[in-house]
Short mmCIF file of C-alpha atoms and ligand atoms in Angstrom, two decimals:
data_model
loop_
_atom_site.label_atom_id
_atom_site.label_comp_id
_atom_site.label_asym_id
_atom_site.label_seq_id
_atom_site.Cartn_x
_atom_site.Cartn_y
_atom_site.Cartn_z
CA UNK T 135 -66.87 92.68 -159.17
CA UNK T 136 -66.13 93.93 -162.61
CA UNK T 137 -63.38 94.06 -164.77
CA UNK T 138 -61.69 95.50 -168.10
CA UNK T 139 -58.64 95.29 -169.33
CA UNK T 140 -56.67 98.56 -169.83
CA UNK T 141 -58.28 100.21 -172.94
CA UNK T 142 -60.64 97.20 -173.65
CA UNK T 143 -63.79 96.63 -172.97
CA UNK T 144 -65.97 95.34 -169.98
CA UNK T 145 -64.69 91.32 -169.65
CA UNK T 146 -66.31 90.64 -166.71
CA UNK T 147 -69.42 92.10 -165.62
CA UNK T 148 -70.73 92.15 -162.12
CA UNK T 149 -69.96 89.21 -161.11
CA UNK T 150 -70.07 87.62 -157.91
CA UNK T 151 -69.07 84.21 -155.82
CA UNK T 152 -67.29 82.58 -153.19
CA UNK T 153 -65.03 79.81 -152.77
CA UNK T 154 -64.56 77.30 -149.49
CA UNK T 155 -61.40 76.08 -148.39
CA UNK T 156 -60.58 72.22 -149.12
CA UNK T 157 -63.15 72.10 -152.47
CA UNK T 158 -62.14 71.36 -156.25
CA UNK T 159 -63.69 73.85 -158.82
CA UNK T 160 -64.07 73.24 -162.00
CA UNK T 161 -63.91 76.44 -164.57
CA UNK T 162 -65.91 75.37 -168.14
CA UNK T 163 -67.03 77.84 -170.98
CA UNK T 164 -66.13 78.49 -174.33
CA UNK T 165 -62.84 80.41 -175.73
CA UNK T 166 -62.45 83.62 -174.94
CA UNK T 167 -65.10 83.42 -172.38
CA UNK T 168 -63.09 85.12 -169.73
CA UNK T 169 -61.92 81.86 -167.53
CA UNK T 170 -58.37 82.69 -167.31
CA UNK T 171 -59.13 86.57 -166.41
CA UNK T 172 -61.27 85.50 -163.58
CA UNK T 173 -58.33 83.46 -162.19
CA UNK T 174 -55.95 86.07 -162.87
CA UNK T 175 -58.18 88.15 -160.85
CA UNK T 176 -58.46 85.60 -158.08
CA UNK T 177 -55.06 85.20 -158.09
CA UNK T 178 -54.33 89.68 -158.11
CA UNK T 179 -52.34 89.31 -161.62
CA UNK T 180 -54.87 92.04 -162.43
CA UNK T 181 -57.24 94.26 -159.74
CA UNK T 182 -61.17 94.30 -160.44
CA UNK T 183 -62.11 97.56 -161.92
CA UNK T 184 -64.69 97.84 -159.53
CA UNK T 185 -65.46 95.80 -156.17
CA UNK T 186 -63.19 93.52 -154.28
CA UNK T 187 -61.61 90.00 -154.57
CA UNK T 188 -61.60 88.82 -150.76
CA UNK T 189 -58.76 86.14 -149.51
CA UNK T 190 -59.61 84.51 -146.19
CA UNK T 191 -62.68 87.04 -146.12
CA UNK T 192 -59.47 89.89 -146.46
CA UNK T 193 -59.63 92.48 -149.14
CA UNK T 194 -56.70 90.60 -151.82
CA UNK T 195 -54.73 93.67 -152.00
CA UNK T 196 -53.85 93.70 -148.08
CA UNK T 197 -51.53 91.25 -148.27
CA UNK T 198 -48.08 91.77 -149.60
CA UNK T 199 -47.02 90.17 -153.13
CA UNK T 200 -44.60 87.57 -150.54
CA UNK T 201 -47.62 86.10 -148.76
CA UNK T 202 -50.36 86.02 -151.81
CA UNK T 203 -47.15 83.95 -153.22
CA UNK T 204 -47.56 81.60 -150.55
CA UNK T 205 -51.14 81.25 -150.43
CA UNK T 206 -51.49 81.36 -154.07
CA UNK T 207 -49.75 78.94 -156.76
CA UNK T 208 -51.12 79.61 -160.19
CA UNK T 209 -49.96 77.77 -163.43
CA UNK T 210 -50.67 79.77 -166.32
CA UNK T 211 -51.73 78.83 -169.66
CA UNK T 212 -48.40 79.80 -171.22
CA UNK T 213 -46.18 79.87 -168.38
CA UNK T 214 -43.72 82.03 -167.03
CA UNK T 215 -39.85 80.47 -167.58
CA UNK T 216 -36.69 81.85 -167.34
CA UNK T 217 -33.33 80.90 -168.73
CA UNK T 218 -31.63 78.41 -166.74
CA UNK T 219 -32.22 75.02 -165.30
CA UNK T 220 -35.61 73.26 -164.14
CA UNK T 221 -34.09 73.27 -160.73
CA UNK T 222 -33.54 77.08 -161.02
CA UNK T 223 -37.25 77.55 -162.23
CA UNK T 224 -38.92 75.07 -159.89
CA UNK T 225 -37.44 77.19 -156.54
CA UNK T 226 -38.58 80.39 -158.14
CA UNK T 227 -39.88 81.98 -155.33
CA UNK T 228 -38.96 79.40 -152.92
CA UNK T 229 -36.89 80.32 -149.97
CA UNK T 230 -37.25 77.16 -148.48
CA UNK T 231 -35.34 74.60 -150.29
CA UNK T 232 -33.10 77.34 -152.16
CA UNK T 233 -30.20 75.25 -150.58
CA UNK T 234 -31.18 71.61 -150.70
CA UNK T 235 -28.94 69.85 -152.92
CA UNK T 236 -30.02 68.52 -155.31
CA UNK T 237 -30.28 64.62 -154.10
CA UNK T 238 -32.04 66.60 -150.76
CA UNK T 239 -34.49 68.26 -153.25
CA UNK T 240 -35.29 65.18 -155.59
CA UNK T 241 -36.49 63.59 -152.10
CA UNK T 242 -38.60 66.34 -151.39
CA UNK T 243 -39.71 65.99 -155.02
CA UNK T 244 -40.88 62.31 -154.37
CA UNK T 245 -42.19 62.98 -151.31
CA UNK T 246 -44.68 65.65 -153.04
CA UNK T 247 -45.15 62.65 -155.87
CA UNK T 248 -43.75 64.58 -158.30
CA UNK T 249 -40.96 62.72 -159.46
CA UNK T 250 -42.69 60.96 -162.13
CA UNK T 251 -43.26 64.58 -163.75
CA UNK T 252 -38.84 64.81 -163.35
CA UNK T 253 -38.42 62.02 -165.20
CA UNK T 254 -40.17 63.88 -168.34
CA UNK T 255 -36.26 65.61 -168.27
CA UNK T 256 -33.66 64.40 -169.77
CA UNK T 257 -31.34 65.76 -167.21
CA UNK T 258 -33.68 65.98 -164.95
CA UNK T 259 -32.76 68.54 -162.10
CA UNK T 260 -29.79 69.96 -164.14
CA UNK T 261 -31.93 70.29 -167.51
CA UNK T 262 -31.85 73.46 -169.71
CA UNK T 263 -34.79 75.86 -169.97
CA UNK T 264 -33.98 78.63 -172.64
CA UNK T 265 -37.09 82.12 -171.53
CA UNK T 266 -37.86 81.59 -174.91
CA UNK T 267 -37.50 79.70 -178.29
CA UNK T 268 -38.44 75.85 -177.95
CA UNK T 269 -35.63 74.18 -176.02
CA UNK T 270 -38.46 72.76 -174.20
CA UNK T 271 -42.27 71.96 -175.00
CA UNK T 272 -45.10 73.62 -173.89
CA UNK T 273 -46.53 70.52 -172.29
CA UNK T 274 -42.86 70.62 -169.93
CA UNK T 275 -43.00 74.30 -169.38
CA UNK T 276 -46.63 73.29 -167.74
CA UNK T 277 -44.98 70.53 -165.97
CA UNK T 278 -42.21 73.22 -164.79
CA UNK T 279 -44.57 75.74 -163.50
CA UNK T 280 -46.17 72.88 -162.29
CA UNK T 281 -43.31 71.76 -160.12
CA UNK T 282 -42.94 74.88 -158.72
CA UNK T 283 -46.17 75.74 -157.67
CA UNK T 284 -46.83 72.44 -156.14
CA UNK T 285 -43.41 73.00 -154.04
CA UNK T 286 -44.63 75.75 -152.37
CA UNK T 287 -48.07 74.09 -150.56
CA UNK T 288 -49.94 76.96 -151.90
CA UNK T 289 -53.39 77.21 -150.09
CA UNK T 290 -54.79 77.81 -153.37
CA UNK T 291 -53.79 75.83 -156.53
CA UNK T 292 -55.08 76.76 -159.96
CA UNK T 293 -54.45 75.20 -162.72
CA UNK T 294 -54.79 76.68 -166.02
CA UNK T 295 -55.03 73.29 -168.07
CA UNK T 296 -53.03 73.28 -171.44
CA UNK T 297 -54.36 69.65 -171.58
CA UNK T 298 -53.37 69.55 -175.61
CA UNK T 299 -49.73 70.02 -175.32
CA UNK T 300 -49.93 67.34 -172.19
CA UNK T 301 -49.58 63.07 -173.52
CA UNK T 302 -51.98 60.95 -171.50
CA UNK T 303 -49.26 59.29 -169.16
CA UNK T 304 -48.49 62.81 -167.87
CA UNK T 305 -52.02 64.33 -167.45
CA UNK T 306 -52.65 61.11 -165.73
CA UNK T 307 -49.39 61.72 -163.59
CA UNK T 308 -50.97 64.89 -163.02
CA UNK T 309 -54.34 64.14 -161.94
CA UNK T 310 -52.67 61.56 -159.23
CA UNK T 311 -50.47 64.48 -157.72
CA UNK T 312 -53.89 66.52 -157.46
CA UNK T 313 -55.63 63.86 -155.80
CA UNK T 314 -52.49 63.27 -153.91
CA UNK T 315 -51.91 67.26 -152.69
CA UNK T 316 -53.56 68.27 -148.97
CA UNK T 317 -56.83 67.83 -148.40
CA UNK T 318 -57.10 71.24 -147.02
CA UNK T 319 -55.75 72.82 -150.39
CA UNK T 320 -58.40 74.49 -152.45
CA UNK T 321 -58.21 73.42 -156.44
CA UNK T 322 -59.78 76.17 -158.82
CA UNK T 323 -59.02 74.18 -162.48
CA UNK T 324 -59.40 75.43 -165.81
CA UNK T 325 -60.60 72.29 -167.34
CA UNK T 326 -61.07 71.57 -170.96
CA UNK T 327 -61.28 67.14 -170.15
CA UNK T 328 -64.30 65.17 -168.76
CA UNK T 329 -62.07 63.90 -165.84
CA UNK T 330 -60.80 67.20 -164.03
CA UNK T 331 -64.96 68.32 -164.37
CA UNK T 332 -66.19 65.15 -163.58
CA UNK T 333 -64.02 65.05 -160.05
CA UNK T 334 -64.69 69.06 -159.01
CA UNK T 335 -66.96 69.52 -156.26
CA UNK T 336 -68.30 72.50 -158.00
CA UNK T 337 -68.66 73.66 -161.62
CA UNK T 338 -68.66 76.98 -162.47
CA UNK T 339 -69.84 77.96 -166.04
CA UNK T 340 -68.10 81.41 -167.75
CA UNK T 341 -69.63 83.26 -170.86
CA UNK T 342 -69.48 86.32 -172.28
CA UNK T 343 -68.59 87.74 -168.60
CA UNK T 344 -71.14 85.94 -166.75
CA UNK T 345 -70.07 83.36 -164.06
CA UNK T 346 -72.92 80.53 -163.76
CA UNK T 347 -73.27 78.60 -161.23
CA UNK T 348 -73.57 74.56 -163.01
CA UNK T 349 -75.74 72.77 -160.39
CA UNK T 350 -73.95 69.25 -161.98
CA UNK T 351 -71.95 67.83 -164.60
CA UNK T 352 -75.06 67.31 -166.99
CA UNK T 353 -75.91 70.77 -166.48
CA UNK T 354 -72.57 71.95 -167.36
CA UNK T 355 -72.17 70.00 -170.58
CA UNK T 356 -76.14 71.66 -171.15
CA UNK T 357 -74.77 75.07 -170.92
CA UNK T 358 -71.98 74.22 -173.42
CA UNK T 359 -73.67 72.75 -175.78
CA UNK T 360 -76.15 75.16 -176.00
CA UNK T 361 -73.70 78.01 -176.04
CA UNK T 362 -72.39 76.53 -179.54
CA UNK T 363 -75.52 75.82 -180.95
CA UNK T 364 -76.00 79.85 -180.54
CA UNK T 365 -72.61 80.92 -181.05
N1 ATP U 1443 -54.30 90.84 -171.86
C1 ATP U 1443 -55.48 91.13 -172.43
N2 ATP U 1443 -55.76 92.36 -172.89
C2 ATP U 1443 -56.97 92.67 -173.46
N3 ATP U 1443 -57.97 91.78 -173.60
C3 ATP U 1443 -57.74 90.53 -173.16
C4 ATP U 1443 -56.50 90.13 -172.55
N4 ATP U 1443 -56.58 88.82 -172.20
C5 ATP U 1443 -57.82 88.42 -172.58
N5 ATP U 1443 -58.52 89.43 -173.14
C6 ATP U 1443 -59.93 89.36 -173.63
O1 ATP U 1443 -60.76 89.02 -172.54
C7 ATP U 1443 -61.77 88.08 -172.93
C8 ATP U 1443 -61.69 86.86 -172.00
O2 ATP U 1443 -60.44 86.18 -172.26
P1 ATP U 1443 -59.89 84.97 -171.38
O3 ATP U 1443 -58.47 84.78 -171.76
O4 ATP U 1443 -60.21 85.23 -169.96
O5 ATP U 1443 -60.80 83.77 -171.93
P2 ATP U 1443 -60.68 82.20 -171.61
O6 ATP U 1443 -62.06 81.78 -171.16
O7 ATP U 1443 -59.56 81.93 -170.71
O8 ATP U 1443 -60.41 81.59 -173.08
P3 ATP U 1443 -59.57 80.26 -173.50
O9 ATP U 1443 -60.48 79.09 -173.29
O10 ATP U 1443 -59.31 80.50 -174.96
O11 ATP U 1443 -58.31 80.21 -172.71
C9 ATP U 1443 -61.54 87.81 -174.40
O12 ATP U 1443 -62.44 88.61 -175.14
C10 ATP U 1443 -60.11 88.24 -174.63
O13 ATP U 1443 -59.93 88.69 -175.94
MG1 MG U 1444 -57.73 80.94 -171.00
#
C-alpha cells in the first residue's frame, strides 16, 4: 500500500503488514515519520492511494462508516470535541447507553475502570467542553476521546499517545485500563514512553515511509538512535 496526501507528496511508500487479533503494537519513529498517517489509514480516515487496507481479511472500504465505528476506536493526537458536556462527547457515536442516566452510565464507567479518568472533571459527567478555545486541557480532551472510545469495545483500539500533555497519575490510570480492556481487543499504540513499547507484543519502526519490522525492544531503541545520529 501507498499513500499521499492530496497535493503532497508520497508519505508512505509500498508498504506492507499484518496485524493479529488480541496483540499490542507498538508504533516508534521519529516526528513526522508518518505514524499517525498509517493509523489513519488503518483506521479509513484516509484511503491508500494505491493497494488495500484489509479488516478481518475484508477490503476496509466494504464495511459501512457504522460498523468500522464499532470495530474501530481511534484517539487522535488532537482529538475531535464538540461543544457540550463530557457525557455528550463520551456517547458520541454510542447508541447503546444514549439513555442511561447518568448514575446508570457512571456504573458502566466503573465497570470499564474508567472512573478514575472521571474524576479528572470537576463536574464530572455534567462538565463543560467548549469545540474549541481551552475550557479544557489537551491532556482531558485525550482522556475524553479516551472515554469514548473505550465505551464502545472497539475490536481495535489505537491510541495516538499525547503522553506530554498527560501527568503521571493519569498515564498510569491509563496504562491499567489498557491492561484491564478484553483480551481479545487488538492495541495498535503510538508510543513516545519506554512502558507502552516495553509491554507491546510487537514493535513496528516508521521512517521516512518505511514500516520496519523491530525484532525487540533493543532493536527498536537501535533504529532510533541511529536515525538521529543521521538525521
Ligand atoms: N494532513 C496532511 N496533509 C499533508 N501532509 C501531511 C498531513 N499530515 C501529515 N502530513 C505529512 O506526512 C508526513 C508524516 O506525518 P505523520 O503525521 O504521519 O507523522 P508522525 O510520525 O505521526 O509524526 P509525530 O511523531 O510528530 O506525530 C509528514 O511529512 C507530514 O508533514
Ligand atoms: Mg503523529
Amino acid at each position: 500500500m501507498s499513500f499521499s496526501y492530496p497535493n503532497g507528496q508520497q508519505v508512505l511508500h509500498n508498504i506492507n503488514f499484518d496485524l493479529e487479533r488480541g496483540k499490542t503494537y507498538a508504533l516508534v519513529g521519529p516526528t513526522g515519520g508518518g505514524k499517525t498517517t498509517t493509523a489513519s489509514l488503518i483506521a479509513r480516515l484516509y484511503d491508500p492511494t494505491s493497494g488495500t487496507v484489509l479488516l478481518d481479511g475484508k477490503d476496509i472500504r466494504s464495511y459501512s462508516p457504522q460498523e468500522r465505528t464499532h470495530k474501530i476506536g481511534f484517539i487522535l493526537q488532537e482529538p475531535f470535541l464538540f461543544t457540550g458536556t463530557v457525557r455528550e462527547n463520551i456517547l458520541y457515536g454510542n447508541e447503546q447507553f444514549q439513555n442511561y442516566s447518568n448514575e446508570q452510565l457512571a456504573d458502566v464507567i466503573q465497570q470499564a475502570n474508567l472512573d478514575g479518568l472521571l474524576e479528572r472533571f470537576d463536574e464530572g459527567l455534567d462538565t463543560k467542553v467548549k469545540a474549541s478555545g481551552d475550557s479544557i486541557s489537551l491532556g482531558q480532551k485525550q482522556l475524553i476521546a479516551f472515554m469514548r472510545a473505550v465505551l464502545r469495545s472497539p475490536e481495535l483500539l489505537i491510541l495516538d499517545e499525547a503522553t506530554a500533555n498527560i501527568d503521571t497519575v493519569t498515564e498510569q490510570l491509563l496504562e491499567e485500563i489498557l491492561q484491564n480492556i478484553p483480551e481479545t481487543t487488538t492495541r495498535i499504540i503510538i508510543a513516545h514512553r519506554l512502558n507502552t513499547i516495553e509491554s507491546a507484543d510487537e514493535i513496528f519502526f516508521i521512517n521516512s515511509g518505511q514500516v520496519t519490522r523491530a525484532g525487540s525492544l533493543n532493536d527498536a531503541v537501535d533504529m532510533l538512535l541511529h536515525d538521529e545520529r543521521t538525521s
